[in-house]
Amino acid sequence: MTDTDDRRLLTPEEYRAAQDSPEFVELKKRFRSFAFPMTVAFLVWYLLYVLLSTYATDFMSTQVFGNVNVGLLFGLGQFVTTFVITHVYVAHANRRTDPIADEMRERLEAHDYAPGATGPSGTEGASRA
């Protein structure tokens, strides 16, 4: 018999208790504090590129060196920006959200959110740095 066979299924009440917990509220807050500003910043950058490509063709076709123009550099900058955002997000998740998510998963697997459970304090994860 494997570990997965020994596990008891979680109830909807346990999922609801986990969702209502201070840890989950903090997890959502930390995720949103990163994701929303970063999404807006990237969309502004992307729309700037599209608008410049459409309405400022003279600027975008300015030669920088050889056959490389501003439009090509801005287009490649979109890829670079994507890689940078990915790297920054992974660092943010490793430092700010994954510890809380890991703790919540462990608590769910231990059924600490079950009605009447006397598991660890419900505010433990929310106090993480």
mmCIF file of C-alpha atoms in Angstrom:
data_model
loop_
_atom_site.group_PDB
_atom_site.id
_atom_site.type_symbol
_atom_site.label_atom_id
_atom_site.label_comp_id
_atom_site.label_asym_id
_atom_site.label_seq_id
_atom_site.Cartn_x
_atom_site.Cartn_y
_atom_site.Cartn_z
ATOM 1 C CA MET A 1 0.000 0.000 0.000
ATOM 2 C CA THR A 2 1.415 3.403 -0.959
ATOM 3 C CA ASP A 3 1.225 6.704 0.895
ATOM 4 C CA THR A 4 -1.466 7.948 -1.470
ATOM 5 C CA ASP A 5 -3.654 4.982 -0.552
ATOM 6 C CA ASP A 6 -3.283 5.853 3.145
ATOM 7 C CA ARG A 7 -4.416 9.426 2.661
ATOM 8 C CA ARG A 8 -7.912 10.415 3.588
ATOM 9 C CA LEU A 9 -9.643 12.626 1.063
ATOM 10 C CA LEU A 10 -10.128 16.244 2.025
ATOM 11 C CA THR A 11 -13.653 17.425 2.594
ATOM 12 C CA PRO A 12 -15.173 20.557 1.069
ATOM 13 C CA GLU A 13 -15.270 22.036 4.575
ATOM 14 C CA GLU A 14 -11.508 21.615 4.906
ATOM 15 C CA TYR A 15 -10.929 23.363 1.589
ATOM 16 C CA ARG A 16 -13.313 26.141 2.676
ATOM 17 C CA ALA A 17 -11.499 26.502 6.021
ATOM 18 C CA ALA A 18 -8.151 26.700 4.201
ATOM 19 C CA GLN A 19 -9.562 29.284 1.804
ATOM 20 C CA ASP A 20 -10.869 31.369 4.714
ATOM 21 C CA SER A 21 -7.617 31.108 6.691
ATOM 22 C CA PRO A 22 -5.324 34.099 7.288
ATOM 23 C CA GLU A 23 -2.535 32.213 5.510
ATOM 24 C CA PHE A 24 -4.515 32.040 2.279
ATOM 25 C CA VAL A 25 -5.482 35.699 2.515
ATOM 26 C CA GLU A 26 -1.798 36.587 2.944
ATOM 27 C CA LEU A 27 -0.829 34.288 0.063
ATOM 28 C CA LYS A 28 -3.325 36.002 -2.255
ATOM 29 C CA LYS A 29 -2.149 39.430 -1.112
ATOM 30 C CA ARG A 30 1.495 38.623 -1.793
ATOM 31 C CA PHE A 31 0.744 37.107 -5.193
ATOM 32 C CA ARG A 32 -1.424 40.019 -6.263
ATOM 33 C CA SER A 33 1.056 42.613 -5.018
ATOM 34 C CA PHE A 34 3.514 41.192 -7.540
ATOM 35 C CA ALA A 35 1.305 40.023 -10.396
ATOM 36 C CA PHE A 36 -0.946 43.038 -10.890
ATOM 37 C CA PRO A 37 1.749 45.755 -11.088
ATOM 38 C CA MET A 38 3.976 43.550 -13.226
ATOM 39 C CA THR A 39 1.120 42.770 -15.596
ATOM 40 C CA VAL A 40 0.243 46.448 -15.959
ATOM 41 C CA ALA A 41 3.889 47.391 -16.537
ATOM 42 C CA PHE A 42 4.343 44.749 -19.214
ATOM 43 C CA LEU A 43 1.073 45.621 -20.958
ATOM 44 C CA VAL A 44 2.090 49.293 -21.059
ATOM 45 C CA TRP A 45 5.453 48.308 -22.510
ATOM 46 C CA TYR A 46 3.791 46.016 -25.068
ATOM 47 C CA LEU A 47 1.167 48.583 -26.084
ATOM 48 C CA LEU A 48 3.875 51.233 -26.410
ATOM 49 C CA TYR A 49 5.669 48.947 -28.836
ATOM 50 C CA VAL A 50 2.496 48.333 -30.852
ATOM 51 C CA LEU A 51 1.546 52.027 -30.908
ATOM 52 C CA LEU A 52 5.023 53.124 -31.918
ATOM 53 C CA SER A 53 5.071 50.481 -34.639
ATOM 54 C CA THR A 54 1.757 51.747 -35.945
ATOM 55 C CA TYR A 55 1.988 55.514 -35.538
ATOM 56 C CA ALA A 56 5.702 56.309 -35.288
ATOM 57 C CA THR A 57 7.091 54.335 -38.187
ATOM 58 C CA ASP A 58 9.779 56.917 -38.880
ATOM 59 C CA PHE A 59 11.086 56.584 -35.325
ATOM 60 C CA MET A 60 10.869 52.783 -35.347
ATOM 61 C CA SER A 61 12.734 52.580 -38.667
ATOM 62 C CA THR A 62 15.616 54.695 -37.406
ATOM 63 C CA GLN A 63 18.848 52.860 -38.119
ATOM 64 C CA VAL A 64 20.902 52.151 -34.989
ATOM 65 C CA PHE A 65 23.718 50.227 -36.671
ATOM 66 C CA GLY A 66 23.934 48.210 -39.857
ATOM 67 C CA ASN A 67 20.483 46.840 -40.708
ATOM 68 C CA VAL A 68 19.339 47.036 -37.065
ATOM 69 C CA ASN A 69 16.704 49.667 -36.360
ATOM 70 C CA VAL A 70 14.843 50.843 -33.252
ATOM 71 C CA GLY A 71 11.831 48.634 -34.047
ATOM 72 C CA LEU A 72 13.958 45.504 -34.094
ATOM 73 C CA LEU A 73 15.622 46.441 -30.804
ATOM 74 C CA PHE A 74 12.241 47.139 -29.186
ATOM 75 C CA GLY A 75 10.900 43.821 -30.505
ATOM 76 C CA LEU A 76 13.843 41.921 -29.085
ATOM 77 C CA GLY A 77 13.352 43.908 -25.886
ATOM 78 C CA GLN A 78 9.905 42.305 -25.563
ATOM 79 C CA PHE A 79 11.549 38.883 -25.365
ATOM 80 C CA VAL A 80 14.175 40.089 -22.917
ATOM 81 C CA THR A 81 11.477 41.643 -20.749
ATOM 82 C CA THR A 82 9.560 38.360 -20.700
ATOM 83 C CA PHE A 83 12.618 36.455 -19.505
ATOM 84 C CA VAL A 84 13.388 39.078 -16.858
ATOM 85 C CA ILE A 85 9.812 39.020 -15.547
ATOM 86 C CA THR A 86 9.916 35.230 -15.370
ATOM 87 C CA HIS A 87 13.162 35.297 -13.431
ATOM 88 C CA VAL A 88 11.887 37.970 -11.041
ATOM 89 C CA TYR A 89 8.626 36.070 -10.512
ATOM 90 C CA VAL A 90 10.430 32.834 -9.669
ATOM 91 C CA ALA A 91 12.582 34.666 -7.137
ATOM 92 C CA HIS A 92 9.506 36.356 -5.666
ATOM 93 C CA ALA A 93 7.607 33.067 -5.447
ATOM 94 C CA ASN A 94 10.526 31.236 -3.847
ATOM 95 C CA ARG A 95 10.945 33.934 -1.229
ATOM 96 C CA ARG A 96 7.414 35.251 -0.572
ATOM 97 C CA THR A 97 4.658 32.823 -1.619
ATOM 98 C CA ASP A 98 5.969 29.271 -1.855
ATOM 99 C CA PRO A 99 6.740 28.925 1.875
ATOM 100 C CA ILE A 100 3.134 29.786 2.736
ATOM 101 C CA ALA A 101 1.763 27.518 0.009
ATOM 102 C CA ASP A 102 3.978 24.647 1.178
ATOM 103 C CA GLU A 103 2.875 25.116 4.776
ATOM 104 C CA MET A 104 -0.787 25.217 3.757
ATOM 105 C CA ARG A 105 -0.384 22.051 1.691
ATOM 106 C CA GLU A 106 1.204 20.272 4.649
ATOM 107 C CA ARG A 107 -1.589 21.443 6.918
ATOM 108 C CA LEU A 108 -4.207 20.293 4.423
ATOM 109 C CA GLU A 109 -2.554 16.885 4.130
ATOM 110 C CA ALA A 110 -2.492 16.655 7.938
ATOM 111 C CA HIS A 111 -6.179 17.665 8.024
ATOM 112 C CA ASP A 112 -5.416 20.631 10.280
ATOM 113 C CA TYR A 113 -8.251 22.548 8.628
ATOM 114 C CA ALA A 114 -10.824 19.885 9.463
ATOM 115 C CA PRO A 115 -13.689 21.050 11.668
ATOM 116 C CA GLY A 116 -12.651 20.570 15.281
ATOM 117 C CA ALA A 117 -8.973 20.039 14.431
ATOM 118 C CA THR A 118 -6.538 21.454 16.942
ATOM 119 C CA GLY A 119 -3.634 21.814 14.549
ATOM 120 C CA PRO A 120 -1.133 24.631 14.425
ATOM 121 C CA SER A 121 -2.334 28.152 14.976
ATOM 122 C CA GLY A 122 -4.333 29.586 12.103
ATOM 123 C CA THR A 123 -2.126 32.693 11.959
ATOM 124 C CA GLU A 124 1.242 30.961 11.815
ATOM 125 C CA GLY A 125 1.780 31.223 8.074
ATOM 126 C CA ALA A 126 0.497 34.760 7.838
ATOM 127 C CA SER A 127 3.330 36.021 9.998
ATOM 128 C CA ARG A 128 6.044 34.813 7.628
ATOM 129 C CA ALA A 129 8.339 37.400 6.113
#
